[in-house]
Short mmCIF file of C-alpha atoms and ligand atoms in Angstrom, two decimals:
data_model
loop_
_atom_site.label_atom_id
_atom_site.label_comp_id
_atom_site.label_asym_id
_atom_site.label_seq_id
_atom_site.Cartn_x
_atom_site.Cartn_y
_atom_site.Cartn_z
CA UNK A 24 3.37 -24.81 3.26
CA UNK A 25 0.39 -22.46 4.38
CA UNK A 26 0.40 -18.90 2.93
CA UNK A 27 0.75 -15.84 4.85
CA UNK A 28 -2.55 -15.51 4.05
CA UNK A 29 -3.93 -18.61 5.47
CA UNK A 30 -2.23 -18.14 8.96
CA UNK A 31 -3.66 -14.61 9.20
CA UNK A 32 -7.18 -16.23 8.87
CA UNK A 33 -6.50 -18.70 11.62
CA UNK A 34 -5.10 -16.09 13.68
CA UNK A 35 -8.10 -14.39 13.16
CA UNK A 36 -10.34 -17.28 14.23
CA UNK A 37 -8.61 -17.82 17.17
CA UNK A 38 -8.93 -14.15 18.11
CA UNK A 39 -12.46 -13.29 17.05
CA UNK A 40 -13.21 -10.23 18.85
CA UNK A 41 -15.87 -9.90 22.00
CA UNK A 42 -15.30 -6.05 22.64
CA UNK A 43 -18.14 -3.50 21.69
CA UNK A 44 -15.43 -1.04 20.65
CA UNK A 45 -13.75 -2.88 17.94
CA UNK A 46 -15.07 -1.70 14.65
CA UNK A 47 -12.57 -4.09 12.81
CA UNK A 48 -10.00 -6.49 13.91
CA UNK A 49 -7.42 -8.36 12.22
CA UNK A 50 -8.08 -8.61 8.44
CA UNK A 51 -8.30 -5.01 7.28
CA UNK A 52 -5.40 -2.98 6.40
CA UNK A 53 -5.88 -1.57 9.84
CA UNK A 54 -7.63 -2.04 12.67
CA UNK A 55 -10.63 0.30 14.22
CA UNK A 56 -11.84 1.22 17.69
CA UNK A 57 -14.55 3.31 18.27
CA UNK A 58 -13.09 6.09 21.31
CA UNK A 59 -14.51 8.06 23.66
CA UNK A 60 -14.53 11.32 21.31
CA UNK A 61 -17.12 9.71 19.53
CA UNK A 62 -14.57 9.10 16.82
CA UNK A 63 -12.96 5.83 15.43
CA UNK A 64 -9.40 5.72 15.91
CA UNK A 65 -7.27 3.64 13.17
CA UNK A 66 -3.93 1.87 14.04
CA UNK A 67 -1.62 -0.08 11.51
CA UNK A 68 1.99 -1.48 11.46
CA UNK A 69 4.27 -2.41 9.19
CA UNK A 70 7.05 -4.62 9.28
CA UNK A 71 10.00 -3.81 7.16
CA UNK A 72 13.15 -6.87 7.22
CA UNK A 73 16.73 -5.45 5.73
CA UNK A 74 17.24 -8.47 2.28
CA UNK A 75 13.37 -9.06 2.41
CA UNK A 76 11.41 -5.89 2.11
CA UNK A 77 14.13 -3.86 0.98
CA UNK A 78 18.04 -3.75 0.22
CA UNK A 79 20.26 -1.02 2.30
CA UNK A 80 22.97 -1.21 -0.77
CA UNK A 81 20.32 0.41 -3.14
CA UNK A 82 17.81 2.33 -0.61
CA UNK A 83 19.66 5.59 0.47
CA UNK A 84 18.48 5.73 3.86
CA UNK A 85 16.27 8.88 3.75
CA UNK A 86 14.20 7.42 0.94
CA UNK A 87 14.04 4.41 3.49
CA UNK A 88 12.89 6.71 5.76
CA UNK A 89 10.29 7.67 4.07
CA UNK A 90 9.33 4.55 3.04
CA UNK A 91 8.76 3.05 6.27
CA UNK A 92 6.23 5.98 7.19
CA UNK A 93 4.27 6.11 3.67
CA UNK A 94 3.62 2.37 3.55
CA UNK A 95 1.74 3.04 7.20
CA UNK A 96 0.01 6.17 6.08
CA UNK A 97 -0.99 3.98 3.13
CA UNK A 98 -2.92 1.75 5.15
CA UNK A 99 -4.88 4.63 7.00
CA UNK A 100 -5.47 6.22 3.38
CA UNK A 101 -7.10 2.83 2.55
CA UNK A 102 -9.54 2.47 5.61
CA UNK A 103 -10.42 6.12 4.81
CA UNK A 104 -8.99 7.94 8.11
CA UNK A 105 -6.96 11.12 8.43
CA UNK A 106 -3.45 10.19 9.68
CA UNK A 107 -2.66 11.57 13.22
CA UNK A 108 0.60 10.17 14.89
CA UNK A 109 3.28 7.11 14.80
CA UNK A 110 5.77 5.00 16.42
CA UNK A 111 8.94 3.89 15.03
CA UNK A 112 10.84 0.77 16.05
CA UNK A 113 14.09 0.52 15.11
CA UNK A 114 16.95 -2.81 15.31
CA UNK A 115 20.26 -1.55 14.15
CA UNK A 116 23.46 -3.69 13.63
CA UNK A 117 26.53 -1.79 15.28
CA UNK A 118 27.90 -0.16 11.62
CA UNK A 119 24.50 1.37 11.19
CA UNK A 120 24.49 2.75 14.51
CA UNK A 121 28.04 4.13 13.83
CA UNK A 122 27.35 5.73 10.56
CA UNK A 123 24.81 8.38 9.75
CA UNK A 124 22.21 6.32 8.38
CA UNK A 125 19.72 6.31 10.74
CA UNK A 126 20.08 10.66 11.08
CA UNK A 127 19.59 10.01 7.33
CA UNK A 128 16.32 7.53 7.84
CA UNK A 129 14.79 10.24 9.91
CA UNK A 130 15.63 13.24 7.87
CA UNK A 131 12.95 11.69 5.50
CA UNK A 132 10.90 10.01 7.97
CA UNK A 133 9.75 13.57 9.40
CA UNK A 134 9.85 15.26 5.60
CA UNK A 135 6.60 12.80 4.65
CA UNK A 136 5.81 13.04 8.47
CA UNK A 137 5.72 17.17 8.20
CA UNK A 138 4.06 16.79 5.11
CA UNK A 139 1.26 15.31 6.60
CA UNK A 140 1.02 17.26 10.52
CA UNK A 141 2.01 13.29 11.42
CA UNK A 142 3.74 13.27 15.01
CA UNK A 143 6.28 10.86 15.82
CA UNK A 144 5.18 9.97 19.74
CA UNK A 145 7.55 7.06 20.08
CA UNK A 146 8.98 3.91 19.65
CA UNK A 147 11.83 1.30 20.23
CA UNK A 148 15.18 1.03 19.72
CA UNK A 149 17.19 -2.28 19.60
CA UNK A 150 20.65 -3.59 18.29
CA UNK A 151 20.31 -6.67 15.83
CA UNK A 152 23.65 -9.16 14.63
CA UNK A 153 23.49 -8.13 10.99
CA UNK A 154 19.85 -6.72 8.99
CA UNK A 155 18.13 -4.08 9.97
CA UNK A 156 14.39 -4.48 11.13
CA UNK A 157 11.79 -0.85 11.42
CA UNK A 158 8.21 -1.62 12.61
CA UNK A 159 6.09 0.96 11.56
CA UNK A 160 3.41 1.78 13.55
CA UNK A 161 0.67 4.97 11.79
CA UNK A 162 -2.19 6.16 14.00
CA UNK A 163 -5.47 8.20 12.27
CA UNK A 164 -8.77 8.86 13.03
CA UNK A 165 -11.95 8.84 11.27
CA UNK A 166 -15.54 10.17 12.08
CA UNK A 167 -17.74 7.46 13.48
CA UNK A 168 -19.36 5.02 11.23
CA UNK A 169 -17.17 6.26 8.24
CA UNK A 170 -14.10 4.00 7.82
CA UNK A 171 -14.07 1.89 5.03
CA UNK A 172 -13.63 -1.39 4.83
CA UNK A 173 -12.67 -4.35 2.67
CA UNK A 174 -16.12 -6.08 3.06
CA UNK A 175 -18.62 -3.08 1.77
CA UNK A 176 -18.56 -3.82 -1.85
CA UNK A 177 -21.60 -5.41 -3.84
CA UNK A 178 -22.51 -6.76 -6.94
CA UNK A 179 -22.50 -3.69 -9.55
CA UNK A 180 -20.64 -1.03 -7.19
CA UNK A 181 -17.41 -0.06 -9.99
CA UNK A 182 -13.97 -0.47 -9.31
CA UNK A 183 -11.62 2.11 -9.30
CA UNK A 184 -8.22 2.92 -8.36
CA UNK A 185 -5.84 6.02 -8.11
CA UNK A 186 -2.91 7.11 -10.11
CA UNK A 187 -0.86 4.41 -12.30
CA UNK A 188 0.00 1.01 -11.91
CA UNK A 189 3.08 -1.24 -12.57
CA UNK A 190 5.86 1.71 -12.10
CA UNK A 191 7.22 0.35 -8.71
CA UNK A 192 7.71 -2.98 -9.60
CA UNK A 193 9.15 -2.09 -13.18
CA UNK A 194 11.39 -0.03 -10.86
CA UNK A 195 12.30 -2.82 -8.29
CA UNK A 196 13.56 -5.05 -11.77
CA UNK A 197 15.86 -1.96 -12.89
CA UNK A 198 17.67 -1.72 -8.97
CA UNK A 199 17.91 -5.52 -9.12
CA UNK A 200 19.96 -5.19 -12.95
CA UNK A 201 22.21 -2.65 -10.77
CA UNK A 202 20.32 1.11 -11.69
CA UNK A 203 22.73 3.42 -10.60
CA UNK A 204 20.97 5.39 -8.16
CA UNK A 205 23.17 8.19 -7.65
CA UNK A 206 24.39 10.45 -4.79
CA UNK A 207 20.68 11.15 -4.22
CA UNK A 208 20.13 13.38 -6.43
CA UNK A 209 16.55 12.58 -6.82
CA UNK A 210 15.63 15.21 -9.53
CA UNK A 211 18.00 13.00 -11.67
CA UNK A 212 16.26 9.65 -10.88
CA UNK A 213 14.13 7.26 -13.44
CA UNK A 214 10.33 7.77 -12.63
CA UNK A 215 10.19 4.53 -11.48
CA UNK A 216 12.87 4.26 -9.35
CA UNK A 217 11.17 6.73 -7.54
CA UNK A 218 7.94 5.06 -7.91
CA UNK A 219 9.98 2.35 -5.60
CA UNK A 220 11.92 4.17 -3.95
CA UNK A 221 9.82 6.72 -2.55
CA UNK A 222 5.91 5.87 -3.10
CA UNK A 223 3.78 8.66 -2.24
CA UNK A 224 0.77 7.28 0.17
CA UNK A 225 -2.74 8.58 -1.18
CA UNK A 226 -3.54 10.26 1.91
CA UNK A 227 -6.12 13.03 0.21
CA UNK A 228 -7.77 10.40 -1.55
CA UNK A 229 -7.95 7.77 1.30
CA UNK A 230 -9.81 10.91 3.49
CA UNK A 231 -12.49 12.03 0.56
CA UNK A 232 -13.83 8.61 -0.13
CA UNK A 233 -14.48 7.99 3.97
CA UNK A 234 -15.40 11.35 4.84
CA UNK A 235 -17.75 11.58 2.08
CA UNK A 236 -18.91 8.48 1.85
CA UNK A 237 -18.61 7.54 -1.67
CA UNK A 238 -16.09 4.46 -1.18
CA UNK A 239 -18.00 1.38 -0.52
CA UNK A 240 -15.11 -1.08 -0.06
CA UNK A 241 -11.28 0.45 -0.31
CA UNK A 242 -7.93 -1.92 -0.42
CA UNK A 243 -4.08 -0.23 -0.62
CA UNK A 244 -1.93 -2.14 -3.28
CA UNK A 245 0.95 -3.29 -1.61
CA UNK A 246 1.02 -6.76 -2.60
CA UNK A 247 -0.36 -6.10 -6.11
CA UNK A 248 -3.79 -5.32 -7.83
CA UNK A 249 -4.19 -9.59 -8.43
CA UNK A 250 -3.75 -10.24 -4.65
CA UNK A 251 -5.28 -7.55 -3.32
CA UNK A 252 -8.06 -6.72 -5.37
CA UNK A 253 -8.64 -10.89 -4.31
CA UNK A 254 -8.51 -9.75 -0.64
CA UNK A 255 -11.13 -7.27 -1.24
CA UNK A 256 -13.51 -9.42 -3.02
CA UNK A 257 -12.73 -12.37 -0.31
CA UNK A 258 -13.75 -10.15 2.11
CA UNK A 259 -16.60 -8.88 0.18
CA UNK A 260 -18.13 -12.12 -0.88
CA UNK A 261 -18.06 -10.92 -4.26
CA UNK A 262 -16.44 -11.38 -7.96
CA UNK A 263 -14.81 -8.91 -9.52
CA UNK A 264 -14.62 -8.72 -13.62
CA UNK A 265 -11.51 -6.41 -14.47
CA UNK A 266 -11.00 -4.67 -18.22
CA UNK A 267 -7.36 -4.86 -19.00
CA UNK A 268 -8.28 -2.12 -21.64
CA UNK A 269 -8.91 0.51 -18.86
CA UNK A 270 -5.98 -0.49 -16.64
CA UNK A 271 -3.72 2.85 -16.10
CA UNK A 272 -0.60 1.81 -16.94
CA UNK A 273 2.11 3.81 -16.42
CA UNK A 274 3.78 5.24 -19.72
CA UNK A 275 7.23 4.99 -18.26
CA UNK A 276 6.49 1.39 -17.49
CA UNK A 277 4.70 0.43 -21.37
CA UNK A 278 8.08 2.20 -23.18
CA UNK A 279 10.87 0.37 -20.68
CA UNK A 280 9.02 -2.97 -21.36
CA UNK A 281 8.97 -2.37 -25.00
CA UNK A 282 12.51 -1.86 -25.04
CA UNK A 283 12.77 -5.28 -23.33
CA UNK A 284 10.07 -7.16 -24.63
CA UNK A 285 8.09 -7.56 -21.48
CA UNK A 286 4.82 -7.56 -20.81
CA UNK A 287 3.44 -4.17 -19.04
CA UNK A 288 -0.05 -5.98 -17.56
CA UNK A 289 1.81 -8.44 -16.16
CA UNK A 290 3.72 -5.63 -14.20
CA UNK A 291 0.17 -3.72 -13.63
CA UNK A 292 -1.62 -6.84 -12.31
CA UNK A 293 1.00 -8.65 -10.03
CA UNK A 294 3.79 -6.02 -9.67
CA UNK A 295 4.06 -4.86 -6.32
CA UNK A 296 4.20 -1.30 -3.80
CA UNK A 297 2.35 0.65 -6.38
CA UNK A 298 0.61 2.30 -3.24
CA UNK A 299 -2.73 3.12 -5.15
CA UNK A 300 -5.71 2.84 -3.31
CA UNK A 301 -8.16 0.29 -5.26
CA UNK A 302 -11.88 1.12 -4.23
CA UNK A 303 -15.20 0.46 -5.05
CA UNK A 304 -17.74 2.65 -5.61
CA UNK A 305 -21.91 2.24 -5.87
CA UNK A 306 -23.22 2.94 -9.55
CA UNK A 307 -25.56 6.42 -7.97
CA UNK A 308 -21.90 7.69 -6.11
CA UNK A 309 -20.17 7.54 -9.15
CA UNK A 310 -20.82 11.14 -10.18
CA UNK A 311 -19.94 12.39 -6.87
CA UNK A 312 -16.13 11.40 -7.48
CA UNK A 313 -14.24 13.91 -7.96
CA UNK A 314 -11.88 14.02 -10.68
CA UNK A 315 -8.44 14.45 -8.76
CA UNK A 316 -7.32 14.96 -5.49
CA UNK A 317 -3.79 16.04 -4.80
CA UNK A 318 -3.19 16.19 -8.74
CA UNK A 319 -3.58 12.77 -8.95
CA UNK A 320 -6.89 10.75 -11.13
CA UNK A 321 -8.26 8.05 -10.66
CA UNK A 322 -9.55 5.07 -13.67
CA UNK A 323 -12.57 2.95 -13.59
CA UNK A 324 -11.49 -0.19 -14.14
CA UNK A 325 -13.88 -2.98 -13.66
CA UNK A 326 -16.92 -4.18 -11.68
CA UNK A 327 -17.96 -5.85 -8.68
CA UNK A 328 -20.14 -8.78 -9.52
CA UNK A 329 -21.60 -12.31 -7.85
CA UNK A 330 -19.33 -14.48 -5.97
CA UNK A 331 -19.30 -17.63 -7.76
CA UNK A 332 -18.30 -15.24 -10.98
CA UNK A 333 -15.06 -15.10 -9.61
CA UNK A 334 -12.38 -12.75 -10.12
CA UNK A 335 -11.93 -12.18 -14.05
CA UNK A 336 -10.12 -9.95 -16.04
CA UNK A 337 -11.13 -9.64 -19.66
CA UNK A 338 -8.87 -8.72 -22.61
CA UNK A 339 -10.33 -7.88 -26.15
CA UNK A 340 -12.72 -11.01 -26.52
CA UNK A 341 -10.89 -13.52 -24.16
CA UNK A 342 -12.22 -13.62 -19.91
CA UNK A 343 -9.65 -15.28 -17.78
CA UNK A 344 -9.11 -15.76 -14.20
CA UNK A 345 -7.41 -13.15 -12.20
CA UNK A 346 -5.54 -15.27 -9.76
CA UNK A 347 -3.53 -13.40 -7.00
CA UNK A 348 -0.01 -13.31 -8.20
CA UNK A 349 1.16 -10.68 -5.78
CA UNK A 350 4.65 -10.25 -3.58
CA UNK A 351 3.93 -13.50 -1.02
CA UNK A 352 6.44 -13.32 2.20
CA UNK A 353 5.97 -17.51 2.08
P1 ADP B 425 -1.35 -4.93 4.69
O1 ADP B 425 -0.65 -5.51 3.48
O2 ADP B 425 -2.48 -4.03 4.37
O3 ADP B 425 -0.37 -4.31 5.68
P2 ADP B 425 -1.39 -7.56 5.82
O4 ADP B 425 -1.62 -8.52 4.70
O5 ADP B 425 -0.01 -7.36 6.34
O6 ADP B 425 -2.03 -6.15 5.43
O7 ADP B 425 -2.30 -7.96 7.05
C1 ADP B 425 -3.66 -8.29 6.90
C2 ADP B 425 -4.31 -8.34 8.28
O8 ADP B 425 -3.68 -9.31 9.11
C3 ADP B 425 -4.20 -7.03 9.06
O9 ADP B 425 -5.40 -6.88 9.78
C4 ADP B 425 -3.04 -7.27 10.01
O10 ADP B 425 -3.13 -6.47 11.17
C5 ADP B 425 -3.18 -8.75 10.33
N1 ADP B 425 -1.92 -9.41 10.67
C6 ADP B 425 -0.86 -9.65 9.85
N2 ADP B 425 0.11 -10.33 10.49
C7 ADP B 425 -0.33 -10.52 11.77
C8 ADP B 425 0.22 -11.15 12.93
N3 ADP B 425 1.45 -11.72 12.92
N4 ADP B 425 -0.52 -11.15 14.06
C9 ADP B 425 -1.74 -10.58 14.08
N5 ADP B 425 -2.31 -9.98 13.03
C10 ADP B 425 -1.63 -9.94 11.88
MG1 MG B 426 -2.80 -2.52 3.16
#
C-alpha cells in the first residue's frame, strides 16, 4: 500500500506550481505566498478525525480545543512566521451538538488563540453520523525572503531542537492503560499527560530563527524526530548523523520507563506530538542562538552531513540507521 508520504509526492508532481507568488507549495509544513505588502503570508491546516487523531472519552474538550489550534500554530512556528488568524471547521454528531462540548472546545480554542493575538475569522460547520472531524486552518506572516524551509540545510549546519522529547507519546501510552484524567483539574495532571494533552506550539522560537535568520532548515515534530527529521533531510538532500547521548529526554519520561522497563529513546526518536521545532543551524550562526526563548532551551543534537551518509544515529561506539518510525495515518 503507498504511504501517506508517497501520495503527497505524487500530488505534488501533479501540481507543480507555475505562479510567481508561491514561495512554497505542497511539501512544507505550510505553504507560502509572497503578498502585495511585500510580505509572505503562511497558511496551514490540520486535519483532526475523532478514534484516529484523538479519543473524545479521554480529551476533555477544551484541551481539544486547544489542541486543534496549537498543532496549526505549530506549523507556522516551524516555517518561521508570526501567527496572524484561523479558521475552524467543525462536523459534529447530534449528542455533541446537544451537550456543551463544543462551548467547551472553544473556551480553549480562544485561551491559546488570546495567548497568541490569533483571530478566529471563520470557518464551517457540519453535522457528521457518529466521529467528530475539526480542520484546522492557522494563517501567519513572515517578512519577505525569511521563511524557513525544509530544504535549506547543508552538510555541517548542526541540528538542534527545542524543549524535550518523548513526553507526549509516553503520555498517549498512560491514557491508552486508562490514566484517570480527572474533572480537569489540570494542576493535578501527570506532566505528560499534559505534554499530550495540551502541547504548547513553539511560537517564540519558530519567529527568532526566521526573523533573524539563524535557522537554515526548520521541521515541527508531529510525526516524530525519526520521520521528520527524514523529511527534512529528504528535502534537503542531505544525511543527518544524530548523538543519542545529547538527545533531551524528558526526565518524567526516563523515570516512568524505568518503572516499566521501557526504553526512553525509543519514545524520543519515534514517539509522536512532541511539538518541538527540530532546526538546523550553520556552524558561524551557532553563537547567535540564543539560549531560551519563552523559558524554554534548546539541545544540539547532531549534524547535517552528505546525502549518501544517510540518516544515522550513533550510540556510545555503535552508528545505526535512523529509519522513520513515526505515527503513519497508512
Ligand atoms: P504536517 O505534518 O507538517 O502537517 P503533512 O505531512 O500533513 O505535514 O503534509 C506535508 C505536505 O503535504 C504539506 O505541504 C501539506 O500541505 C501537503 N498535503 C498533505 N495532504 C494533502 C492533500 N490531501 N492534498 C494536498 N496537499 C496535501
Ligand atoms: Mg509540520
Amino acid at each position: 500500500m503507498r504511504s501517506e508520504f508517497d501520495f503527497i509526492n505524487l500530488l505534488r508532481q501533479r501540481v507543480a506550481s507555475s505562479s510567481q507568488s508561491i514561495v512554497t507549495g505542497i511539501g512544507d509544513d505550510a505553504a507560502v505566498f509572497r503578498n502585495n505588502s511585500g510580505k509572505e503570508t503562511v497558511i496551514s491546516t490540520d486535519l483532526l478525525v475523532e478514534d484516529i487523531d484523538f479519543r473524545r472519552t479521554t480529551t476533555p474538550p477544551y484541551l481539544l480545543g486547544h489542541k486543534a489550534l496549537a498543532v496549526s500554530l505549530s506549523d507556522l512556528a516551524a516555517m518561521g512566521s508570526r501567527p496572524l488568524w484561523s479558521l475552524i471547521s467543525i462536523g459534529v454528531p447530534e449528542d455533541v451538538w446537544e451537550s456543551d462540548f463544543i462551548d467547551r472546545f472553544y473556551d480553549g480554542w480562544l485561551e491559546l488563540a488570546n495567548r497568541y493575538a490569533v483571530q478566529l475569522i471563520g470557518g464551517d460547520t457540519s453535522r457528521t453520523n457518529e466521529r467528530m472531524v475539526i480542520d484546522s486552518i492557522a494563517i501567519g506572516e513572515c517578512s519577505a525572503g525569511m521563511a524557513v524551509k525544509r530544504t535549506g540545510a547543508t552538510p555541517g549546519d548542526r541540528i538542534f531542537v527545542t524543549g524535550s522529547l518523548g513526553a507526549a507519546a509516553a503520555g498517549l501510552r498512560l491514557i491508552e492503560r486508562g490514566a484517570n484524567l480527572g474533572d480537569e483539574d489540570l494542576q493535578k495532571l501527570d506532566h505528560v499527560l499534559l505534554r499530550q494533552l495540551r502541547p504548547e506550539p513553539r511560537v517564540g522560537w519558530g519567529i527568532v530563527l526566521g526573523e533573524e535568520r539563524i535557522a537554515s532548515a526548520m521541521i515541527d515534530l508531529s510525526d516524530g524526530l525519526s520521520s521528520d527529521l527524514n523529511h527534512l533531510c529528504a528535502a534537503s538532500n542531505t544525511g543527518a548523523l544524530i548523538d543519542a547521548s545529547l538527545l533531551p529526554i524528558d526526565e518524567r519520561v526516563v523515570e516512568l520507563c524505568g518503572r516499566r522497563a521501557l526504553d526512553p529513546l525509543q519514545l524520543a526518536l519515534h514517539g509522536g506530538e512532541d511539538f518541538e521545532l527540530l532546526f538546523t543551524v550553520k556552524p558561524e550562526n551557532v553563537a547567535r542562538l540564543p539560549r531560551r526563548v519563552d523559558g524554554v532551551e534548546i539541545k544540539r543534537i547532531g549534524e547535517v552531513t552528505e546525502a549518501n551518509a544517510g540518516v544515522k544515529i550513533s550510540e556510545g561506539t555503535r552508528i545505526w540507521d535512523l529509519k522513520p518510525g513515526g505515527w503513519k495515518h497508512f
